[in-house]
PDB file of C-alpha atoms and ligand atoms in Angstrom:
ATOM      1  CA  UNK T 165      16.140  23.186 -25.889  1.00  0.00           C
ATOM      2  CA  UNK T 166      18.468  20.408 -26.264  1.00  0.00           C
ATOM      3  CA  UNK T 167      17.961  16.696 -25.688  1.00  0.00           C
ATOM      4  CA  UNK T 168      20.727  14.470 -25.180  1.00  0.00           C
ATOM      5  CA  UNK T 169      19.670  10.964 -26.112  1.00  0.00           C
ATOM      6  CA  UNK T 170      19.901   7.572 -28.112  1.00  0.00           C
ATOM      7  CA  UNK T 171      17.086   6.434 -29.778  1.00  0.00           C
ATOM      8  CA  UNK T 172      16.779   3.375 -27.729  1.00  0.00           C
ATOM      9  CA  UNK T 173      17.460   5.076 -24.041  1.00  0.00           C
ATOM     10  CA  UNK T 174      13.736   3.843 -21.940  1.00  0.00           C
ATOM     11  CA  UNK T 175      15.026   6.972 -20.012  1.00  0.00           C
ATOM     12  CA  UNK T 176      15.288   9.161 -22.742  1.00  0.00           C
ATOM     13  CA  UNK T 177      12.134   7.870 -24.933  1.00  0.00           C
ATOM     14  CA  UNK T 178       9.865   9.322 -21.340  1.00  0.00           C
ATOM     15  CA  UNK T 179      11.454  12.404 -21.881  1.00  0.00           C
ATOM     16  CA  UNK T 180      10.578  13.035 -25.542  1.00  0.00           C
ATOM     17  CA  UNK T 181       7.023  11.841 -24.755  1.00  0.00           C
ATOM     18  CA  UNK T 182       6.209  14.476 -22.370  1.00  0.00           C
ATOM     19  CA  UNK T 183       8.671  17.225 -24.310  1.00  0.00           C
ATOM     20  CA  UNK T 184       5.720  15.855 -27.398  1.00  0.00           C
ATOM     21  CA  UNK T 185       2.944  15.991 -25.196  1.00  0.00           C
ATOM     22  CA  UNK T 186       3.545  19.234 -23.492  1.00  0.00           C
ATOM     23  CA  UNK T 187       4.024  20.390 -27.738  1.00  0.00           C
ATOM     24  CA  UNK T 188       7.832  22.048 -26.316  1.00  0.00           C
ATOM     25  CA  UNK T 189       9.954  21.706 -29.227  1.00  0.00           C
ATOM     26  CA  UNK T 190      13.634  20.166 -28.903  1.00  0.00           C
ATOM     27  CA  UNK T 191      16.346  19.387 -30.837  1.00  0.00           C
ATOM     28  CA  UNK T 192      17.962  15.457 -30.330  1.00  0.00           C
ATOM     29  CA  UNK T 193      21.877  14.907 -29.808  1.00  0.00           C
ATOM     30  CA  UNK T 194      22.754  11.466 -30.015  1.00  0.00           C
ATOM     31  CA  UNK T 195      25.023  10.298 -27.577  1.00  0.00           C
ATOM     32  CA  UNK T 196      25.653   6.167 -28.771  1.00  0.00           C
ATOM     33  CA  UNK T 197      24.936   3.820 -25.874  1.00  0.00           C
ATOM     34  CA  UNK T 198      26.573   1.013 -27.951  1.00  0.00           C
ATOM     35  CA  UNK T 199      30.080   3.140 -28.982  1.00  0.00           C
ATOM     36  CA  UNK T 200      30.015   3.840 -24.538  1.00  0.00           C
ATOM     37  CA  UNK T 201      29.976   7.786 -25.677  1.00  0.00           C
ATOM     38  CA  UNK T 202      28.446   8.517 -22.565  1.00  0.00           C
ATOM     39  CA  UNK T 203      31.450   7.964 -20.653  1.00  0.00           C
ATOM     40  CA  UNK T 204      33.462  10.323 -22.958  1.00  0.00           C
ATOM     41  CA  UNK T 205      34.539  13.368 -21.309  1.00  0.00           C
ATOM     42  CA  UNK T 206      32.983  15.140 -23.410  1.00  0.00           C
ATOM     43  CA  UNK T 207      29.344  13.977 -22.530  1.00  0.00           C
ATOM     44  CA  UNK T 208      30.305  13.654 -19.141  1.00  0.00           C
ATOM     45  CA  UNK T 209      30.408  18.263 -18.941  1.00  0.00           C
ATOM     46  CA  UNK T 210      27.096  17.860 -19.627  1.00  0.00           C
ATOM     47  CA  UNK T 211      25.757  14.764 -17.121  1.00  0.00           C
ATOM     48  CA  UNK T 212      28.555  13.866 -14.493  1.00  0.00           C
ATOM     49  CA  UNK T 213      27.338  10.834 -14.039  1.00  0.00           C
ATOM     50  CA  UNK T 214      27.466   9.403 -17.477  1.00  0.00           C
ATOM     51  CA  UNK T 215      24.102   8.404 -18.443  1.00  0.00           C
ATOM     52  CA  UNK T 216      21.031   9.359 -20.736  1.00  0.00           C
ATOM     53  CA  UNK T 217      18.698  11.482 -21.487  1.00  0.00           C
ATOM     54  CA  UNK T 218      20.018  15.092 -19.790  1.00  0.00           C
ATOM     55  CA  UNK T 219      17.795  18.179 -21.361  1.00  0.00           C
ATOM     56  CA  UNK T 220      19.530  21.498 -21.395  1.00  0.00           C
ATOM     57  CA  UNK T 221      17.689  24.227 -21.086  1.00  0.00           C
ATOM     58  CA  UNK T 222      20.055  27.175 -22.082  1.00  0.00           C
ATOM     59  CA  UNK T 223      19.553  28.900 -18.761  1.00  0.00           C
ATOM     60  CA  UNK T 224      22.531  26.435 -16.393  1.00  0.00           C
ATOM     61  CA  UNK T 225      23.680  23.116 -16.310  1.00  0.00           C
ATOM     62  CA  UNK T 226      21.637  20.248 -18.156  1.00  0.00           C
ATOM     63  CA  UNK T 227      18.841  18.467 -16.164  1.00  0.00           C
ATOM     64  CA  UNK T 228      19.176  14.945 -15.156  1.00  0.00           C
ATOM     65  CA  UNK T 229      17.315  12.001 -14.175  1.00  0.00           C
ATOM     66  CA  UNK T 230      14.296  11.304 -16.518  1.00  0.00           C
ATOM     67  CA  UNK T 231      11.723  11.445 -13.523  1.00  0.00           C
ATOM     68  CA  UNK T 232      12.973  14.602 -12.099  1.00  0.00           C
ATOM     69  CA  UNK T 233      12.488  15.826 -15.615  1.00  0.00           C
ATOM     70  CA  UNK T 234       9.538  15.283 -16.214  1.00  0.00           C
ATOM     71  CA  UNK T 235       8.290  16.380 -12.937  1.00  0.00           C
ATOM     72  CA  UNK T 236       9.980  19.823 -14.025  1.00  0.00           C
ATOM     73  CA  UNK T 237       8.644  20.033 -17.092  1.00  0.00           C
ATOM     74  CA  UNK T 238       5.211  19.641 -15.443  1.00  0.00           C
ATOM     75  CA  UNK T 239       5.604  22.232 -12.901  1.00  0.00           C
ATOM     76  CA  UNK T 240       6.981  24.784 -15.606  1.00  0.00           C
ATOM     77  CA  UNK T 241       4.707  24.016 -18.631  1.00  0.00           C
ATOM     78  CA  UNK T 242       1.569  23.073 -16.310  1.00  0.00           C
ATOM     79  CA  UNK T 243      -0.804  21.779 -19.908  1.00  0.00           C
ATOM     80  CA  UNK T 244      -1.860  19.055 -20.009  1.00  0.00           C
ATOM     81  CA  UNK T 245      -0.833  18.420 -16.323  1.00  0.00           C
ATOM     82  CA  UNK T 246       1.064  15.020 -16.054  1.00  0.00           C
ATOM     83  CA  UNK T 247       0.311  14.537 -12.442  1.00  0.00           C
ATOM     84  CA  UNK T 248      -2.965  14.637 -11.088  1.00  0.00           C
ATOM     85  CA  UNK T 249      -4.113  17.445  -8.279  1.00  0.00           C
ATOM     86  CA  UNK T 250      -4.981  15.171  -5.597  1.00  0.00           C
ATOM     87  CA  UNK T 251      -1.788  14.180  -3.130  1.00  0.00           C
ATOM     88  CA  UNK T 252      -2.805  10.660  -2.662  1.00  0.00           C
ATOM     89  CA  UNK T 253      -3.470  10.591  -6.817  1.00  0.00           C
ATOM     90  CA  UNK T 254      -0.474  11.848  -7.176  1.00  0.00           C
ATOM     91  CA  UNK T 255       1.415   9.564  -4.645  1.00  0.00           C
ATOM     92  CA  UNK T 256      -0.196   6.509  -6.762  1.00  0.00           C
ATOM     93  CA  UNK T 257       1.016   8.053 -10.154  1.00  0.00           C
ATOM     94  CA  UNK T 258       4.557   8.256  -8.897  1.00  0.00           C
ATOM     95  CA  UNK T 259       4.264   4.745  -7.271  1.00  0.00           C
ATOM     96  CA  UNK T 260       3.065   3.248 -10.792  1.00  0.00           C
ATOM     97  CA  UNK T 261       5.844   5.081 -12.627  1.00  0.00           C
ATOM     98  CA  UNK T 262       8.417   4.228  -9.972  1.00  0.00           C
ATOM     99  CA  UNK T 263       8.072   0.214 -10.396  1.00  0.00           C
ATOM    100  CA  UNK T 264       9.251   0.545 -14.004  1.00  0.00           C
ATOM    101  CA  UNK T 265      11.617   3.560 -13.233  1.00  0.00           C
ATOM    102  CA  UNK T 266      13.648   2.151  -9.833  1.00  0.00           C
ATOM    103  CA  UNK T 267      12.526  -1.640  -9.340  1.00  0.00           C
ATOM    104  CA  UNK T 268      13.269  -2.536 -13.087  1.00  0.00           C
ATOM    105  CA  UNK T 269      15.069  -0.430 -15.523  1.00  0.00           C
ATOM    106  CA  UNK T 270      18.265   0.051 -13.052  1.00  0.00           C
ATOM    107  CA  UNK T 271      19.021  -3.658 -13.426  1.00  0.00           C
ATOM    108  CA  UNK T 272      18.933  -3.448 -17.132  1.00  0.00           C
ATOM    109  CA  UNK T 273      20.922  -0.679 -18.031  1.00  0.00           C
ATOM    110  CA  UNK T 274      24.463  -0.969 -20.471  1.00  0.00           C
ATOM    111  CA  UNK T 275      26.420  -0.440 -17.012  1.00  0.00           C
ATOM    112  CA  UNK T 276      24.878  -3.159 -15.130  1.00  0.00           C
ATOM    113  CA  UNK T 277      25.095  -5.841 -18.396  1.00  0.00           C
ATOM    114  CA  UNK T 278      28.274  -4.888 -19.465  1.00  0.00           C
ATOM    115  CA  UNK T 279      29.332  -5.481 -15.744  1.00  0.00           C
ATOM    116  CA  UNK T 280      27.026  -8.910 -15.787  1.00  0.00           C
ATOM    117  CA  UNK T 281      29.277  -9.929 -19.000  1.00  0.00           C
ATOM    118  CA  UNK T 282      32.678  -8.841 -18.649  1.00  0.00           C
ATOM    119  CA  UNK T 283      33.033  -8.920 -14.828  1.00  0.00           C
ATOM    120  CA  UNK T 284      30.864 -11.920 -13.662  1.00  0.00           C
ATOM    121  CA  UNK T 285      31.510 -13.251 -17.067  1.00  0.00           C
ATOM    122  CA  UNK T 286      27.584 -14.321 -17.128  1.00  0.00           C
ATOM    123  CA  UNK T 287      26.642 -16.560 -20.735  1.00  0.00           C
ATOM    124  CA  UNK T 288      24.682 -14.607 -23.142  1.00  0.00           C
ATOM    125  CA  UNK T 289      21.346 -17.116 -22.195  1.00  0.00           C
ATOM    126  CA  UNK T 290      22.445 -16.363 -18.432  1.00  0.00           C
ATOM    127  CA  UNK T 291      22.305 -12.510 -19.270  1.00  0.00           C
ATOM    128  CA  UNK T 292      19.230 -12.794 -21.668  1.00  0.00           C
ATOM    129  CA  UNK T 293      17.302 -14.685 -18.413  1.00  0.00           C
ATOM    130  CA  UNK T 294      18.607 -11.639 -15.538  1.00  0.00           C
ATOM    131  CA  UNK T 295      17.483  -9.148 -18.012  1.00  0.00           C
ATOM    132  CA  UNK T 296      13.914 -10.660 -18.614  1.00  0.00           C
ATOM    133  CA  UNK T 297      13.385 -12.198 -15.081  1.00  0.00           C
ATOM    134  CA  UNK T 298      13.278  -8.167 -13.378  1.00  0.00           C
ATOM    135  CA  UNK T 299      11.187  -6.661 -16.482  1.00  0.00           C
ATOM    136  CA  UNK T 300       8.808  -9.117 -15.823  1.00  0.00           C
ATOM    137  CA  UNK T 301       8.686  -8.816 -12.626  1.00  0.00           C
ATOM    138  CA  UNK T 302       7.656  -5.445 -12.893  1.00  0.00           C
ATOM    139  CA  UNK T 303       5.148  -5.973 -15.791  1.00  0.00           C
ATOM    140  CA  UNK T 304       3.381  -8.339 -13.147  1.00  0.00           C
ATOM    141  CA  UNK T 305       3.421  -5.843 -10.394  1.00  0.00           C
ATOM    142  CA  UNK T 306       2.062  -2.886 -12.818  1.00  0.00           C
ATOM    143  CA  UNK T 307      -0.425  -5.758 -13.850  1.00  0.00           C
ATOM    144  CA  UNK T 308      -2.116  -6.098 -10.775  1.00  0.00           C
ATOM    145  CA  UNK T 309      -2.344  -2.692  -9.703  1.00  0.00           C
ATOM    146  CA  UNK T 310      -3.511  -1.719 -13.020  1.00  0.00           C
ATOM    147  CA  UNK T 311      -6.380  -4.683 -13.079  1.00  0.00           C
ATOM    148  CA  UNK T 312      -7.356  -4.072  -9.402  1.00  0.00           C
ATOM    149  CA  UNK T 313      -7.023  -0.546  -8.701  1.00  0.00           C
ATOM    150  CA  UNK T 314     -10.531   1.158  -9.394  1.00  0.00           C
ATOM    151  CA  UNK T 315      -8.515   4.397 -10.207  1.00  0.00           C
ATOM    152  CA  UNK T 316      -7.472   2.869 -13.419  1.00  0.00           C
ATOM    153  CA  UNK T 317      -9.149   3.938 -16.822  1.00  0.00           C
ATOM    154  CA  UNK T 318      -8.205   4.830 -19.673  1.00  0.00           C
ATOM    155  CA  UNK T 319      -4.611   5.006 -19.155  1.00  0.00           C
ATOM    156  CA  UNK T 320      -2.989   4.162 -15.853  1.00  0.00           C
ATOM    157  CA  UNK T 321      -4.922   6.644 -13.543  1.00  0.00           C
ATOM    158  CA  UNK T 322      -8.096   7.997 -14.807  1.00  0.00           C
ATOM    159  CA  UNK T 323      -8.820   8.985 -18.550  1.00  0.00           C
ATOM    160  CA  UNK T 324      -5.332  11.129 -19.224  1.00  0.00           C
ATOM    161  CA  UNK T 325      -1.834   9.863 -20.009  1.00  0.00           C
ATOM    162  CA  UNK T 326       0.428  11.071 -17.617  1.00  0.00           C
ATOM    163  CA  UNK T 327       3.732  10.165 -15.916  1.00  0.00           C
ATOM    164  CA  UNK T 328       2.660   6.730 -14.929  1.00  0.00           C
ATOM    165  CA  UNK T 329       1.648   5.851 -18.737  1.00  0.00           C
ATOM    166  CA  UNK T 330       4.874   7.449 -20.218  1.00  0.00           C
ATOM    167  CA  UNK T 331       6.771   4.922 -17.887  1.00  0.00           C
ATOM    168  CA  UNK T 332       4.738   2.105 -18.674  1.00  0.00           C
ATOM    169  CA  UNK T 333       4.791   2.690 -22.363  1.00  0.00           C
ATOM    170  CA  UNK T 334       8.888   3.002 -22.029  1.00  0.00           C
ATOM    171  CA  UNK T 335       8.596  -0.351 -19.690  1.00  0.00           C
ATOM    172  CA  UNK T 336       6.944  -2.224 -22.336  1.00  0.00           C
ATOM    173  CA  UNK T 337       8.609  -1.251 -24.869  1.00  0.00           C
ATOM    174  CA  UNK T 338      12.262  -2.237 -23.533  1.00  0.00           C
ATOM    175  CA  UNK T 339      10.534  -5.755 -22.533  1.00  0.00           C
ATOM    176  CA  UNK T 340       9.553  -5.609 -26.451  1.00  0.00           C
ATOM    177  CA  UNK T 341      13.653  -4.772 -26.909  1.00  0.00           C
ATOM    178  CA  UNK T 342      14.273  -7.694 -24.679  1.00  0.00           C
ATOM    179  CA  UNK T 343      11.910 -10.005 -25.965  1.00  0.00           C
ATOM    180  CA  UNK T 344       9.727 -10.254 -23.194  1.00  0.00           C
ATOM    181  CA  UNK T 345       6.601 -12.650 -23.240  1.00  0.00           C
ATOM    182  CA  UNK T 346       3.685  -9.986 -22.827  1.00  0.00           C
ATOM    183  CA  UNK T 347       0.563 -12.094 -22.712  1.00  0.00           C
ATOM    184  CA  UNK T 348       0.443 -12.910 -18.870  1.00  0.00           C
ATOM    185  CA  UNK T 349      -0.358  -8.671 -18.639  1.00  0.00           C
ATOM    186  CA  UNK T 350      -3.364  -7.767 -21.023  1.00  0.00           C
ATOM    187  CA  UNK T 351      -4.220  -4.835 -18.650  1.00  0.00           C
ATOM    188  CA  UNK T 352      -0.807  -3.249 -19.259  1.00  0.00           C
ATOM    189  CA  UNK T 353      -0.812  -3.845 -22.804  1.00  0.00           C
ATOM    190  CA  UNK T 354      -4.395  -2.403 -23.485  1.00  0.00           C
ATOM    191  CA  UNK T 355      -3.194   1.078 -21.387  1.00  0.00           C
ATOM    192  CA  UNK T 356      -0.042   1.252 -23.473  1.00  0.00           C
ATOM    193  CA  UNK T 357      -2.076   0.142 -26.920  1.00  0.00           C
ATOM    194  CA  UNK T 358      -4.272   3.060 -25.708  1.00  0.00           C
ATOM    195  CA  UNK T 359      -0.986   5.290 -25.280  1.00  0.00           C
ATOM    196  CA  UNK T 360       0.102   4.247 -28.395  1.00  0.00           C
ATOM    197  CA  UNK T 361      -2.782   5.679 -30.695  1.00  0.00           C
ATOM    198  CA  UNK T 362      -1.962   8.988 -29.368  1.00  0.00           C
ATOM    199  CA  UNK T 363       1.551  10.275 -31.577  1.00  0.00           C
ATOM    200  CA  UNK T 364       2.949  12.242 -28.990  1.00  0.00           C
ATOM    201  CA  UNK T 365       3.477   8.586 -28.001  1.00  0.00           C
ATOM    202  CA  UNK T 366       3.777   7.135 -30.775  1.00  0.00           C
ATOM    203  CA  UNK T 367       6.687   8.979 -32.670  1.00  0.00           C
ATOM    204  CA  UNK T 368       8.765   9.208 -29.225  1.00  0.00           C
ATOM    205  CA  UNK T 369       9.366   5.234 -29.919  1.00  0.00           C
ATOM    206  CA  UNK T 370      12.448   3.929 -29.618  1.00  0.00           C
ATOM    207  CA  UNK T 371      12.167   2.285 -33.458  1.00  0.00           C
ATOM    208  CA  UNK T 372      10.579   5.555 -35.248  1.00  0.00           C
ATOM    209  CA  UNK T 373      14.029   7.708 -34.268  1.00  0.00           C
ATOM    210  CA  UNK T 374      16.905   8.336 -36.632  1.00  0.00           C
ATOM    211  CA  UNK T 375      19.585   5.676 -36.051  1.00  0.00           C
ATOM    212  CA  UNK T 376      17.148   2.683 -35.370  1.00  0.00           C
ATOM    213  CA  UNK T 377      17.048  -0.400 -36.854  1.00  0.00           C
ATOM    214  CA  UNK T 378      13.924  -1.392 -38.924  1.00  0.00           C
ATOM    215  CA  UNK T 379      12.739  -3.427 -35.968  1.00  0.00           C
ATOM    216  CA  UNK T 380      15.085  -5.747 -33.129  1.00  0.00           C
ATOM    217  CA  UNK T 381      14.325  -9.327 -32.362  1.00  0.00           C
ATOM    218  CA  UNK T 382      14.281 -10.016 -29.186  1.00  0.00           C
ATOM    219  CA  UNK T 383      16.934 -11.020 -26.539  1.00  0.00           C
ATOM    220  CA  UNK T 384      20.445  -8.707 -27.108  1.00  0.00           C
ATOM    221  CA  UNK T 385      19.572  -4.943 -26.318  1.00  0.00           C
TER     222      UNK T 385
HETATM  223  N1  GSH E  60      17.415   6.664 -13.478  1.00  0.00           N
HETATM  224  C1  GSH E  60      17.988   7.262 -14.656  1.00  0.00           C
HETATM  225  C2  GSH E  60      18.524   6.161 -15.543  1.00  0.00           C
HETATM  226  C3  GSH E  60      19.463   6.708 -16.561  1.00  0.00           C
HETATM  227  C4  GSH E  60      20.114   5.581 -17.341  1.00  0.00           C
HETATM  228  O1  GSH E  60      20.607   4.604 -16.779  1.00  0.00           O
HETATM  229  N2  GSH E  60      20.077   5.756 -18.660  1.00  0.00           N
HETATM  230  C5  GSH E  60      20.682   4.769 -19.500  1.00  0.00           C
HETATM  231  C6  GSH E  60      20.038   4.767 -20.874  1.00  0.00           C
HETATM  232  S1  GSH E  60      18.322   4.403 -20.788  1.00  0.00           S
HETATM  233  C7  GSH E  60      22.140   5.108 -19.666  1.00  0.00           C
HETATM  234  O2  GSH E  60      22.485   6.195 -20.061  1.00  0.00           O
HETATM  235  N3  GSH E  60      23.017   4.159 -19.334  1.00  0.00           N
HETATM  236  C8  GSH E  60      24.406   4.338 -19.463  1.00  0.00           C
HETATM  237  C9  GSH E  60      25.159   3.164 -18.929  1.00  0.00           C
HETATM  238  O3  GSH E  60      24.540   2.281 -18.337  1.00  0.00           O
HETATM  239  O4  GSH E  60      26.363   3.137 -19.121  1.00  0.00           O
HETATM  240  C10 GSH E  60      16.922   8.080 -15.396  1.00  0.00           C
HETATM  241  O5  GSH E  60      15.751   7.726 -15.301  1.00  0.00           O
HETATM  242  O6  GSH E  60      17.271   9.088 -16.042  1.00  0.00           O
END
């Protein structure tokens, strides 16, 4: 199985947690965010519409779209189950995961800064504030569901990581590339400190693959 990422893709880092949690092993191709490879035509064969991760499976085209991903990987390697049974458990799993996935991350992606810089011609501080304003945002929504839900434990819902936790742990950690203030949401930070002690986790993190930096200070991403 083949993994085309970039060591600091959010999308791409949820897919190699649940590839690690599932225990499928995968091989990495690194396709450089920073060089624009993914719009080379040659990375475009394998996802059309030019962005990270895409997981081929050796049996048709390569997968795309880190959610729908993960949702097949669940249906087709069912342990540990990332979703829970219940339909309304699972409808507040996908909600969790979907304020990082759709209300955030879009607005921060190399497309949508590259078009903030060289199009609007935005000032780095300008860009630095847009990027930080809509990843906090969602770190306050996932805040208060997380502190007032009663479904909470553990991890996001309940006492197992699944999808929710994957894309709270890849939320955090791009507000961490970002340099995001994190105090204001303790309850997110405890579930993804809890996340964090487990290595399927752990050595899916953006600064533990090959081609990372020994750490990033905050602000340019
Ligand atoms: N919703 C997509 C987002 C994919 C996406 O935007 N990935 C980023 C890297 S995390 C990317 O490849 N961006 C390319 C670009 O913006 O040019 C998913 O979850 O897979």
């Amino acid at each position: 199985m083949k993994l085309y990422g970039f060591w600091r893709s959010l999308a791409t880092f949820r897919v190699r947690i649940a590839l690690n949690l599932k225990g499928i092993a995968f091989d990495e191709v690194s396709v450089d965010l920073m060089q624009g490879e993914q719009r080379g035509e040659a990375y475009r064969q394998v996802n059309s519409q030019a962005m990270l991760p895409a997981l081929d499976m050796g049996d048709g085209p390569a997968l795309f779209q880190s959610l729908a991903i993960l949702e097949y990987l669940d249906e087709t390697y069912p342990t540990p189950a990332l979703l829970p049974s219940k339909p309304r458990d699972r409808a507040r799993v996908r909600g969790l995961a979907l304020i990082a996935v759709c209300e955030a991350h879009p607005l921060v992606v190399p497309r949508v800064r590259e078009y903030l810089e060289k199009d609007l011609h935005l000032a780095e501080p300008v860009r630095a504030e847009w990027l930080r304003h809509w990843m906090d945002s969602a770190s306050a929504a996932l805040e208060l569901r997380l502190a007032s839900d009663p479904e909470t434990g553990r991890f996001c819902h309940g006492d197992v990581p699944g999808i929710a936790d994957i894309c709270a742990v890849a939320h955090v950690a791009g507000s961490g590339l970002f340099g995001c203030d994190l105090t204001p949401y303790p309850m997110l930070r405890r579930v993804v400190a809890e996340c964090l002690t487990i290595e399927a986790f752990a050595s899916a993190h953006p600064l533990r693959q090959p081609g990372a930096p020994a750490h990033v200070a905050g602000g340019r991403s």
